GROMACS .gro file of C-alpha atoms in nm:
model
  482
    1MET     CA    1  -3.040  -6.464  10.720
    2ALA     CA    2  -2.668  -6.385  10.709
    3ALA     CA    3  -2.668  -6.408  10.329
    4GLN     CA    4  -2.974  -6.182  10.312
    5ASP     CA    5  -2.803  -5.928  10.539
    6ALA     CA    6  -2.490  -5.940  10.325
    7ARG     CA    7  -2.695  -5.872  10.012
    8SER     CA    8  -2.867  -5.583  10.187
    9ASP     CA    9  -2.534  -5.437  10.298
   10GLY     CA   10  -2.403  -5.472   9.943
   11ALA     CA   11  -2.708  -5.295   9.800
   12ASP     CA   12  -2.672  -5.012  10.051
   13ALA     CA   13  -2.301  -4.974   9.973
   14SER     CA   14  -2.371  -4.980   9.600
   15LEU     CA   15  -2.641  -4.712   9.630
   16ALA     CA   16  -2.416  -4.487   9.838
   17LEU     CA   17  -2.133  -4.519   9.585
   18LYS     CA   18  -2.373  -4.458   9.298
   19ASN     CA   19  -2.489  -4.136   9.462
   20GLU     CA   20  -2.126  -4.031   9.516
   21GLY     CA   21  -2.056  -4.104   9.150
   22ASN     CA   22  -2.356  -3.901   9.038
   23ALA     CA   23  -2.239  -3.606   9.249
   24ALA     CA   24  -1.884  -3.630   9.112
   25LEU     CA   25  -2.016  -3.647   8.756
   26ALA     CA   26  -2.224  -3.334   8.814
   27ARG     CA   27  -1.912  -3.152   8.938
   28GLY     CA   28  -1.713  -3.255   8.631
   29ARG     CA   29  -1.488  -3.492   8.831
   30TYR     CA   30  -1.506  -3.771   8.578
   31ALA     CA   31  -1.225  -3.993   8.705
   32GLU     CA   32  -1.374  -3.978   9.054
   33ALA     CA   33  -1.718  -4.066   8.917
   34ILE     CA   34  -1.577  -4.363   8.725
   35SER     CA   35  -1.405  -4.486   9.040
   36CYS     CA   36  -1.728  -4.462   9.242
   37TYR     CA   37  -1.933  -4.645   8.980
   38SER     CA   38  -1.665  -4.915   8.951
   39ARG     CA   39  -1.668  -4.978   9.325
   40ALA     CA   40  -2.048  -4.979   9.321
   41LEU     CA   41  -2.039  -5.245   9.049
   42GLU     CA   42  -1.816  -5.461   9.268
   43ALA     CA   43  -2.097  -5.457   9.524
   44ASP     CA   44  -2.376  -5.495   9.267
   45PRO     CA   45  -2.245  -5.630   8.935
   46SER     CA   46  -2.593  -5.690   8.795
   47SER     CA   47  -2.703  -5.325   8.781
   48PRO     CA   48  -2.766  -5.191   8.428
   49VAL     CA   49  -2.797  -4.841   8.575
   50LEU     CA   50  -2.442  -4.846   8.713
   51TYR     CA   51  -2.294  -4.959   8.382
   52SER     CA   52  -2.493  -4.691   8.200
   53ASN     CA   53  -2.388  -4.421   8.445
   54ARG     CA   54  -2.025  -4.522   8.414
   55ALA     CA   55  -2.067  -4.509   8.036
   56MET     CA   56  -2.179  -4.147   8.072
   57ALA     CA   57  -1.872  -4.065   8.281
   58HIS     CA   58  -1.649  -4.229   8.018
   59ILE     CA   59  -1.817  -4.018   7.746
   60LYS     CA   60  -1.744  -3.702   7.942
   61ALA     CA   61  -1.383  -3.818   7.981
   62GLU     CA   62  -1.372  -3.887   7.603
   63SER     CA   63  -1.308  -4.257   7.664
   64TYR     CA   64  -1.558  -4.361   7.399
   65GLY     CA   65  -1.440  -4.719   7.364
   66LEU     CA   66  -1.495  -4.782   7.736
   67ALA     CA   67  -1.831  -4.604   7.717
   68ILE     CA   68  -1.947  -4.833   7.439
   69ALA     CA   69  -1.837  -5.141   7.635
   70ASP     CA   70  -2.026  -5.026   7.947
   71ALA     CA   71  -2.339  -4.935   7.751
   72GLU     CA   72  -2.335  -5.280   7.590
   73ALA     CA   73  -2.300  -5.443   7.933
   74SER     CA   74  -2.601  -5.243   8.049
   75ILE     CA   75  -2.805  -5.352   7.746
   76ARG     CA   76  -2.715  -5.716   7.804
   77LEU     CA   77  -2.852  -5.687   8.157
   78ASP     CA   78  -3.165  -5.500   8.051
   79ALA     CA   79  -3.246  -5.476   7.682
   80SER     CA   80  -3.517  -5.219   7.755
   81TYR     CA   81  -3.296  -4.975   7.946
   82ILE     CA   82  -3.321  -4.666   7.724
   83LYS     CA   83  -3.032  -4.463   7.868
   84ALA     CA   84  -2.785  -4.734   7.770
   85TYR     CA   85  -2.886  -4.698   7.405
   86TYR     CA   86  -2.853  -4.321   7.439
   87ARG     CA   87  -2.501  -4.358   7.577
   88ARG     CA   88  -2.384  -4.609   7.319
   89GLY     CA   89  -2.530  -4.391   7.044
   90SER     CA   90  -2.360  -4.084   7.190
   91ALA     CA   91  -2.019  -4.254   7.201
   92ASN     CA   92  -2.049  -4.381   6.844
   93PHE     CA   93  -2.163  -4.038   6.727
   94ALA     CA   94  -1.858  -3.879   6.892
   95LEU     CA   95  -1.638  -4.122   6.698
   96GLY     CA   96  -1.815  -4.037   6.372
   97LYS     CA   97  -1.967  -4.384   6.351
   98TYR     CA   98  -2.304  -4.254   6.243
   99LYS     CA   99  -2.453  -4.580   6.118
  100LEU     CA  100  -2.397  -4.743   6.457
  101ALA     CA  101  -2.530  -4.436   6.635
  102LEU     CA  102  -2.842  -4.442   6.415
  103ARG     CA  103  -2.913  -4.798   6.526
  104ASP     CA  104  -2.925  -4.687   6.888
  105PHE     CA  105  -3.129  -4.371   6.845
  106ARG     CA  106  -3.380  -4.564   6.636
  107ALA     CA  107  -3.400  -4.816   6.918
  108VAL     CA  108  -3.467  -4.535   7.166
  109CYS     CA  109  -3.743  -4.395   6.947
  110LYS     CA  110  -3.896  -4.741   6.916
  111LEU     CA  111  -3.889  -4.795   7.291
  112ARG     CA  112  -4.016  -4.444   7.363
  113PRO     CA  113  -4.196  -4.314   7.051
  114ASN     CA  114  -4.323  -3.997   7.219
  115ASP     CA  115  -3.979  -3.884   7.341
  116ARG     CA  116  -3.922  -3.552   7.161
  117ASP     CA  117  -3.556  -3.534   7.260
  118ALA     CA  118  -3.490  -3.880   7.117
  119ARG     CA  119  -3.651  -3.784   6.787
  120LEU     CA  120  -3.438  -3.469   6.766
  121LYS     CA  121  -3.120  -3.669   6.827
  122LEU     CA  122  -3.221  -3.925   6.567
  123LYS     CA  123  -3.280  -3.644   6.317
  124GLU     CA  124  -2.940  -3.489   6.392
  125CYS     CA  125  -2.769  -3.823   6.351
  126GLU     CA  126  -2.947  -3.890   6.019
  127ARG     CA  127  -2.838  -3.547   5.895
  128ALA     CA  128  -2.474  -3.612   5.990
  129ALA     CA  129  -2.480  -3.952   5.819
  130LYS     CA  130  -2.621  -3.799   5.499
  131GLN     CA  131  -2.363  -3.520   5.501
  132LEU     CA  132  -2.083  -3.771   5.539
  133ALA     CA  133  -2.219  -3.990   5.258
  134PHE     CA  134  -2.251  -3.684   5.032
  135ALA     CA  135  -1.896  -3.568   5.110
  136VAL     CA  136  -1.757  -3.913   5.031
  137ALA     CA  137  -1.957  -3.928   4.708
  138ILE     CA  138  -1.832  -3.597   4.571
  139GLU     CA  139  -1.469  -3.636   4.677
  140SER     CA  140  -1.228  -3.775   4.423
  141GLU     CA  141  -0.863  -3.853   4.471
  142ASP     CA  142  -0.798  -3.706   4.125
  143ALA     CA  143  -0.989  -3.383   4.190
  144ALA     CA  144  -0.776  -3.069   4.203
  145PRO     CA  145  -0.773  -2.898   4.543
  146LEU     CA  146  -0.953  -2.566   4.579
  147SER     CA  147  -0.621  -2.390   4.634
  148ALA     CA  148  -0.518  -2.473   4.276
  149SER     CA  149  -0.793  -2.257   4.126
  150LEU     CA  150  -0.834  -1.983   4.385
  151ASP     CA  151  -0.728  -1.641   4.258
  152VAL     CA  152  -0.684  -1.423   4.565
  153ALA     CA  153  -0.568  -1.129   4.351
  154THR     CA  154  -0.925  -1.076   4.236
  155ILE     CA  155  -1.046  -1.015   4.593
  156SER     CA  156  -1.055  -0.648   4.686
  157VAL     CA  157  -1.024  -0.502   5.034
  158ASP     CA  158  -1.304  -0.261   5.111
  159ALA     CA  159  -1.193   0.089   5.204
  160ALA     CA  160  -1.402   0.064   5.520
  161TYR     CA  161  -1.180  -0.217   5.654
  162ASP     CA  162  -0.988  -0.079   5.951
  163GLY     CA  163  -0.767  -0.375   6.036
  164PRO     CA  164  -0.404  -0.460   5.952
  165HIS     CA  165  -0.301  -0.502   5.588
  166LEU     CA  166  -0.068  -0.769   5.453
  167PRO     CA  167   0.218  -0.644   5.236
  168GLU     CA  168   0.189  -0.695   4.862
  169ASP     CA  169   0.397  -1.014   4.875
  170GLY     CA  170   0.162  -1.168   5.134
  171ALA     CA  171   0.438  -1.218   5.394
  172PRO     CA  172   0.328  -1.118   5.746
  173THR     CA  173   0.549  -0.862   5.917
  174ASP     CA  174   0.597  -0.812   6.292
  175GLU     CA  175   0.369  -0.510   6.271
  176PHE     CA  176   0.096  -0.705   6.092
  177ILE     CA  177   0.106  -0.994   6.337
  178THR     CA  178   0.107  -0.763   6.640
  179GLU     CA  179  -0.196  -0.576   6.507
  180MET     CA  180  -0.367  -0.901   6.410
  181LEU     CA  181  -0.321  -1.056   6.756
  182GLU     CA  182  -0.455  -0.743   6.925
  183ARG     CA  183  -0.748  -0.733   6.684
  184PHE     CA  184  -0.827  -1.096   6.765
  185ARG     CA  185  -0.796  -1.015   7.136
  186ALA     CA  186  -1.065  -0.750   7.083
  187GLN     CA  187  -1.285  -1.014   6.911
  188LYS     CA  188  -1.246  -0.857   6.568
  189LEU     CA  189  -1.144  -1.037   6.248
  190ILE     CA  190  -0.903  -0.960   5.967
  191HIS     CA  191  -1.005  -0.934   5.605
  192ARG     CA  192  -1.096  -1.256   5.427
  193LYS     CA  193  -0.836  -1.189   5.154
  194TYR     CA  194  -0.555  -1.192   5.409
  195VAL     CA  195  -0.685  -1.511   5.569
  196LEU     CA  196  -0.678  -1.684   5.231
  197GLN     CA  197  -0.329  -1.552   5.154
  198ILE     CA  198  -0.195  -1.682   5.486
  199LEU     CA  199  -0.355  -2.021   5.430
  200LEU     CA  200  -0.214  -2.053   5.078
  201ARG     CA  201   0.136  -1.963   5.197
  202THR     CA  202   0.104  -2.204   5.490
  203LYS     CA  203   0.003  -2.489   5.263
  204GLU     CA  204   0.309  -2.433   5.043
  205LEU     CA  205   0.536  -2.454   5.346
  206LEU     CA  206   0.368  -2.765   5.488
  207GLU     CA  207   0.374  -2.950   5.155
  208ALA     CA  208   0.752  -2.912   5.148
  209GLU     CA  209   0.793  -3.082   5.488
  210LYS     CA  210   0.810  -3.454   5.553
  211SER     CA  211   0.569  -3.646   5.772
  212LEU     CA  212   0.848  -3.649   6.033
  213VAL     CA  213   1.030  -3.317   6.072
  214ASP     CA  214   1.389  -3.330   6.201
  215LEU     CA  215   1.471  -3.034   6.425
  216GLU     CA  216   1.797  -2.901   6.564
  217ILE     CA  217   1.835  -2.657   6.850
  218GLY     CA  218   2.170  -2.539   6.717
  219ASP     CA  219   2.300  -2.222   6.877
  220ARG     CA  220   1.959  -2.127   7.014
  221ASP     CA  221   1.890  -2.140   7.387
  222ARG     CA  222   1.603  -2.384   7.364
  223ILE     CA  223   1.300  -2.513   7.179
  224THR     CA  224   0.955  -2.496   7.338
  225ILE     CA  225   0.702  -2.779   7.306
  226CYS     CA  226   0.334  -2.703   7.364
  227GLY     CA  227   0.054  -2.957   7.385
  228ASP     CA  228  -0.316  -2.917   7.302
  229VAL     CA  229  -0.441  -2.558   7.285
  230HIS     CA  230  -0.796  -2.642   7.170
  231GLY     CA  231  -0.914  -2.299   7.066
  232GLN     CA  232  -0.817  -2.127   7.393
  233PHE     CA  233  -0.676  -1.818   7.222
  234TYR     CA  234  -0.639  -1.604   7.532
  235ASP     CA  235  -0.433  -1.878   7.698
  236LEU     CA  236  -0.217  -1.893   7.383
  237LEU     CA  237  -0.152  -1.519   7.417
  238HIS     CA  238  -0.059  -1.586   7.780
  239ILE     CA  239   0.199  -1.845   7.666
  240PHE     CA  240   0.352  -1.581   7.439
  241GLU     CA  241   0.359  -1.333   7.729
  242ILE     CA  242   0.541  -1.586   7.949
  243ASN     CA  243   0.771  -1.734   7.687
  244GLY     CA  244   0.796  -1.484   7.403
  245ARG     CA  245   0.640  -1.495   7.060
  246PRO     CA  246   0.765  -1.769   6.827
  247SER     CA  247   1.050  -1.668   6.601
  248SER     CA  248   1.358  -1.815   6.438
  249SER     CA  249   1.549  -1.752   6.762
  250ASN     CA  250   1.265  -1.870   6.988
  251PRO     CA  251   1.131  -2.184   6.815
  252TYR     CA  252   0.817  -2.372   6.916
  253VAL     CA  253   0.662  -2.710   6.841
  254PHE     CA  254   0.283  -2.712   6.874
  255ASN     CA  255   0.189  -3.074   6.918
  256GLY     CA  256  -0.157  -3.092   6.762
  257ASP     CA  257  -0.517  -3.018   6.860
  258LEU     CA  258  -0.502  -2.646   6.795
  259VAL     CA  259  -0.875  -2.639   6.722
  260ASP     CA  260  -1.215  -2.755   6.852
  261ARG     CA  261  -1.369  -2.733   7.199
  262GLY     CA  262  -1.260  -2.375   7.265
  263SER     CA  263  -1.457  -2.119   7.066
  264PHE     CA  264  -1.158  -1.914   6.949
  265SER     CA  265  -1.009  -2.191   6.738
  266PHE     CA  266  -0.990  -1.976   6.425
  267GLU     CA  267  -0.783  -1.718   6.609
  268VAL     CA  268  -0.548  -1.984   6.748
  269VAL     CA  269  -0.475  -2.162   6.425
  270LEU     CA  270  -0.456  -1.860   6.196
  271SER     CA  271  -0.220  -1.685   6.439
  272LEU     CA  272   0.011  -1.987   6.440
  273PHE     CA  273  -0.008  -2.025   6.063
  274ALA     CA  274   0.078  -1.654   6.017
  275LEU     CA  275   0.372  -1.694   6.254
  276LYS     CA  276   0.488  -2.001   6.061
  277VAL     CA  277   0.476  -1.808   5.734
  278GLN     CA  278   0.681  -1.532   5.897
  279HIS     CA  279   0.925  -1.773   6.068
  280PRO     CA  280   0.920  -2.113   5.890
  281GLY     CA  281   1.209  -2.236   6.107
  282GLY     CA  282   1.057  -2.103   6.427
  283VAL     CA  283   0.709  -2.257   6.422
  284HIS     CA  284   0.653  -2.631   6.380
  285ILE     CA  285   0.305  -2.778   6.399
  286ASN     CA  286   0.217  -3.145   6.428
  287ARG     CA  287  -0.124  -3.272   6.333
  288GLY     CA  288  -0.362  -3.376   6.610
  289ASN     CA  289  -0.667  -3.596   6.591
  290HIS     CA  290  -0.885  -3.282   6.584
  291GLU     CA  291  -0.722  -3.137   6.272
  292THR     CA  292  -0.959  -3.353   6.070
  293LYS     CA  293  -1.289  -3.298   5.892
  294ASN     CA  294  -1.487  -3.538   6.107
  295MET     CA  295  -1.370  -3.404   6.443
  296SER     CA  296  -1.402  -3.039   6.343
  297LYS     CA  297  -1.755  -3.101   6.219
  298ILE     CA  298  -1.860  -3.233   6.560
  299TYR     CA  299  -1.654  -3.025   6.803
  300GLY     CA  300  -1.691  -2.673   6.674
  301PHE     CA  301  -1.417  -2.565   6.432
  302GLU     CA  302  -1.627  -2.613   6.119
  303GLY     CA  303  -1.918  -2.420   6.264
  304GLU     CA  304  -1.687  -2.145   6.387
  305VAL     CA  305  -1.517  -2.091   6.050
  306ARG     CA  306  -1.849  -2.095   5.866
  307HIS     CA  307  -1.982  -1.838   6.114
  308LYS     CA  308  -1.677  -1.609   6.090
  309TYR     CA  309  -1.599  -1.660   5.719
  310ASP     CA  310  -1.726  -1.920   5.471
  311ALA     CA  311  -1.688  -2.266   5.318
  312THR     CA  312  -1.392  -2.159   5.103
  313VAL     CA  313  -1.188  -2.059   5.405
  314LEU     CA  314  -1.287  -2.384   5.576
  315ALA     CA  315  -1.178  -2.590   5.275
  316LEU     CA  316  -0.836  -2.422   5.272
  317PHE     CA  317  -0.790  -2.489   5.643
  318HIS     CA  318  -0.853  -2.858   5.579
  319GLU     CA  319  -0.605  -2.859   5.290
  320CYS     CA  320  -0.347  -2.724   5.533
  321PHE     CA  321  -0.446  -2.972   5.803
  322GLN     CA  322  -0.391  -3.265   5.568
  323TRP     CA  323  -0.033  -3.153   5.508
  324LEU     CA  324   0.056  -3.105   5.874
  325PRO     CA  325   0.346  -3.332   5.977
  326LEU     CA  326   0.266  -3.625   6.204
  327ALA     CA  327   0.573  -3.597   6.426
  328ALA     CA  328   0.897  -3.411   6.494
  329CYS     CA  329   1.233  -3.539   6.618
  330VAL     CA  330   1.451  -3.300   6.816
  331GLU     CA  331   1.827  -3.353   6.785
  332LYS     CA  332   1.764  -3.715   6.676
  333LYS     CA  333   1.680  -3.796   7.040
  334VAL     CA  334   1.332  -3.667   7.134
  335PHE     CA  335   1.030  -3.795   6.938
  336VAL     CA  336   0.730  -3.561   6.950
  337THR     CA  337   0.388  -3.674   6.827
  338HIS     CA  338   0.033  -3.592   6.928
  339GLY     CA  339  -0.105  -3.928   7.039
  340GLY     CA  340   0.143  -4.206   7.082
  341LEU     CA  341   0.313  -4.514   6.946
  342SER     CA  342   0.220  -4.782   6.698
  343SER     CA  343   0.023  -5.103   6.727
  344ASP     CA  344   0.303  -5.275   6.532
  345ASP     CA  345   0.648  -5.372   6.656
  346GLY     CA  346   0.944  -5.272   6.447
  347VAL     CA  347   0.828  -4.923   6.347
  348THR     CA  348   1.120  -4.692   6.266
  349LEU     CA  349   1.152  -4.318   6.217
  350ASP     CA  350   1.186  -4.383   5.845
  351ASP     CA  351   0.844  -4.553   5.852
  352VAL     CA  352   0.699  -4.232   5.997
  353ARG     CA  353   0.877  -4.021   5.734
  354LYS     CA  354   0.723  -4.232   5.459
  355VAL     CA  355   0.361  -4.204   5.575
  356SER     CA  356   0.144  -4.053   5.301
  357ARG     CA  357  -0.033  -3.793   5.511
  358ASN     CA  358  -0.229  -3.580   5.262
  359ARG     CA  359  -0.563  -3.735   5.356
  360GLU     CA  360  -0.810  -3.782   5.634
  361PRO     CA  361  -0.673  -4.030   5.889
  362PRO     CA  362  -0.772  -4.395   5.841
  363ASP     CA  363  -0.932  -4.598   6.121
  364ALA     CA  364  -0.618  -4.807   6.172
  365GLY     CA  365  -0.250  -4.813   6.090
  366LEU     CA  366   0.051  -4.598   6.176
  367MET     CA  367  -0.106  -4.261   6.093
  368CYS     CA  368  -0.409  -4.339   6.309
  369ASP     CA  369  -0.192  -4.460   6.597
  370LEU     CA  370   0.028  -4.148   6.596
  371LEU     CA  371  -0.280  -3.926   6.625
  372TRP     CA  372  -0.495  -4.129   6.864
  373SER     CA  373  -0.297  -4.362   7.093
  374ASP     CA  374  -0.247  -4.324   7.470
  375PRO     CA  375   0.001  -4.464   7.723
  376GLN     CA  376  -0.101  -4.716   7.988
  377ALA     CA  377   0.073  -4.813   8.310
  378GLN     CA  378   0.102  -5.188   8.243
  379ASP     CA  379   0.328  -5.348   7.983
  380GLY     CA  380   0.195  -5.455   7.647
  381ARG     CA  381  -0.081  -5.314   7.430
  382SER     CA  382  -0.455  -5.292   7.499
  383PRO     CA  383  -0.762  -5.178   7.309
  384SER     CA  384  -0.801  -4.803   7.327
  385LYS     CA  385  -1.031  -4.651   7.587
  386ARG     CA  386  -1.125  -4.406   7.310
  387GLY     CA  387  -1.241  -4.666   7.061
  388VAL     CA  388  -0.970  -4.554   6.813
  389GLY     CA  389  -0.597  -4.625   6.826
  390LEU     CA  390  -0.455  -4.826   7.116
  391SER     CA  391  -0.308  -4.808   7.465
  392PHE     CA  392   0.063  -4.891   7.488
  393GLY     CA  393   0.278  -4.978   7.788
  394PRO     CA  394   0.625  -4.885   7.913
  395ASP     CA  395   0.782  -5.182   7.736
  396VAL     CA  396   0.647  -5.059   7.402
  397THR     CA  397   0.795  -4.715   7.467
  398ARG     CA  398   1.133  -4.859   7.569
  399ALA     CA  399   1.150  -5.083   7.263
  400PHE     CA  400   1.064  -4.794   7.029
  401LEU     CA  401   1.331  -4.573   7.185
  402GLU     CA  402   1.597  -4.846   7.170
  403ARG     CA  403   1.513  -4.939   6.812
  404ASN     CA  404   1.548  -4.579   6.694
  405GLY     CA  405   1.832  -4.455   6.914
  406LEU     CA  406   1.602  -4.213   7.098
  407ASP     CA  407   1.592  -4.096   7.459
  408LEU     CA  408   1.237  -3.965   7.506
  409VAL     CA  409   0.883  -3.957   7.367
  410VAL     CA  410   0.679  -3.637   7.413
  411ARG     CA  411   0.308  -3.657   7.341
  412SER     CA  412  -0.010  -3.465   7.428
  413HIS     CA  413  -0.373  -3.566   7.363
  414GLU     CA  414  -0.483  -3.597   7.728
  415VAL     CA  415  -0.558  -3.354   8.010
  416ARG     CA  416  -0.316  -3.365   8.302
  417ASP     CA  417  -0.398  -3.190   8.630
  418ASN     CA  418  -0.061  -3.016   8.645
  419GLY     CA  419  -0.039  -2.962   8.269
  420TYR     CA  420   0.215  -3.241   8.225
  421GLU     CA  421   0.309  -3.584   8.355
  422VAL     CA  422   0.632  -3.783   8.333
  423GLU     CA  423   0.538  -4.145   8.262
  424HIS     CA  424   0.683  -4.484   8.168
  425GLY     CA  425   0.976  -4.451   8.406
  426GLY     CA  426   1.080  -4.117   8.262
  427SER     CA  427   1.084  -4.227   7.899
  428LEU     CA  428   0.755  -4.056   7.805
  429ILE     CA  429   0.605  -3.715   7.884
  430THR     CA  430   0.248  -3.597   7.830
  431VAL     CA  431   0.214  -3.218   7.794
  432PHE     CA  432  -0.120  -3.034   7.774
  433SER     CA  433  -0.135  -2.658   7.718
  434ALA     CA  434  -0.506  -2.575   7.759
  435PRO     CA  435  -0.556  -2.473   8.127
  436ASN     CA  436  -0.900  -2.519   8.282
  437TYR     CA  437  -0.989  -2.720   7.973
  438CYS     CA  438  -1.336  -2.636   7.842
  439ASP     CA  439  -1.379  -2.396   8.137
  440ALA     CA  440  -1.451  -2.702   8.350
  441MET     CA  441  -1.151  -2.919   8.433
  442GLY     CA  442  -0.954  -2.693   8.669
  443ASN     CA  443  -0.621  -2.821   8.532
  444LYS     CA  444  -0.308  -2.616   8.479
  445GLY     CA  445  -0.150  -2.573   8.138
  446ALA     CA  446   0.215  -2.647   8.069
  447PHE     CA  447   0.491  -2.627   7.810
  448ILE     CA  448   0.835  -2.786   7.793
  449HIS     CA  449   1.174  -2.628   7.731
  450LEU     CA  450   1.441  -2.844   7.571
  451SER     CA  451   1.793  -2.699   7.570
  452ALA     CA  452   2.094  -2.850   7.398
  453ALA     CA  453   2.131  -3.091   7.692
  454LEU     CA  454   1.778  -3.219   7.611
  455GLU     CA  455   1.682  -3.213   7.978
  456PRO     CA  456   1.311  -3.120   7.986
  457LYS     CA  457   1.216  -2.817   8.197
  458PHE     CA  458   0.849  -2.751   8.268
  459THR     CA  459   0.656  -2.426   8.301
  460THR     CA  460   0.300  -2.443   8.432
  461TYR     CA  461   0.037  -2.170   8.434
  462ASP     CA  462  -0.327  -2.108   8.514
  463ALA     CA  463  -0.605  -2.009   8.277
  464VAL     CA  464  -0.657  -1.641   8.205
  465PRO     CA  465  -0.995  -1.469   8.163
  466HIS     CA  466  -1.160  -1.474   7.823
  467PRO     CA  467  -1.475  -1.319   7.675
  468PRO     CA  468  -1.802  -1.483   7.783
  469LEU     CA  469  -1.828  -1.722   7.492
  470ARG     CA  470  -1.873  -2.077   7.612
  471PRO     CA  471  -1.665  -2.368   7.479
  472MET     CA  472  -1.829  -2.557   7.191
  473ALA     CA  473  -2.037  -2.247   7.110
  474TYR     CA  474  -2.017  -2.328   6.737
  475ALA     CA  475  -2.051  -2.706   6.767
  476SER     CA  476  -2.346  -2.876   6.607
  477ALA     CA  477  -2.620  -2.983   6.845
  478SER     CA  478  -2.521  -3.345   6.879
  479PRO     CA  479  -2.604  -3.654   7.081
  480PHE     CA  480  -2.256  -3.633   7.230
  481GLY     CA  481  -2.373  -3.394   7.498
  482LEU     CA  482  -2.603  -3.646   7.665
   0.00000   0.00000   0.00000
């Protein structure tokens, strides 16, 4: 009887925690939901529903590796539990692993052949897989880039165009950039010819940089480091209002993930590229994991550029993205990269400088790690919660700093409630510059000032209003949103 009562109490506790988790998930409190489901699983470790629900929370938190593991645990407990296949398929789709996602959506359709939603998701996944196969088939390492044959001089500007005009030499002036930013604020675009000119000039500048850019503060007051902006253009304008527009005397490092999620990604990235062309020494941009063809296809940038311009403009953006540096080093002491550190011991700054970056990121290796990795609290290395890259501990950070004579790692890649977090005993900082991320997270944004003393100073800020265009408005309808 006592054992039966204990089981009953455990079931009641598990159900209550499951309900709490469901409520937290509905409110967008993903970490809270994961905690509730985890505690529920302690009381009832044989529940496929709990594993599947936690997988959904991990998907929302972009922890795709953990989502896949939970979905597989659910399937092992109940091979007929349809939602687990949905969740595993969604996580694999979000990682661009379309063949694995197809397996799961076909399984769902087999288990529930009359499910219209499942058939639609299977069709979308098949389409994405075919597009990827076609892109791989037509790409050649020896093929000349589009920029090599594009003749912008043949493009005329219609007399009816009422926006700013680039000078004849294609170099943006203060007046042009001011008018462009205000035009973007009013949800208007600039002429396609000027977009192409800015992209071509940007590519030339980026090609001349190394994969690791060495930066000096010199006689300037400071350098500003921003984390993910993710298409939140009106928050970017707010940063400029707080901190001044980038210039040679007011330099910035933008640490990746300029695009996707937010639906003003074009405005964000073109503004920063124009500012870089105007002030090459005042704007430095690292590549993030979203400045890639696969991510931008899923999370909105591709759809946005095709909607606002065309495939030629999109192709030039991707040429620029492939030349973005992977890291910066400030005063030989502060290492700045989007994701994190390597899965291999012994990596030096020279190894980063030598990375051949003019490509889409591979699934493993130093380039992948720099774009995708995350810190963890415990020492050592662990498989990534994302399913790509790795998680690295304080000991890995300390060893990297000691090996390279560095004092600090600054990275981005993850939301932080206050916009930043000092981690690994002060040797690593995460900075995130997209407040109220995706209009849902309620977080602050932040940026870092580094003066000559290299003592980080933080500025935090709240989100500002933006036009009523939802995040991911241009994203493809995908299984990710399950």
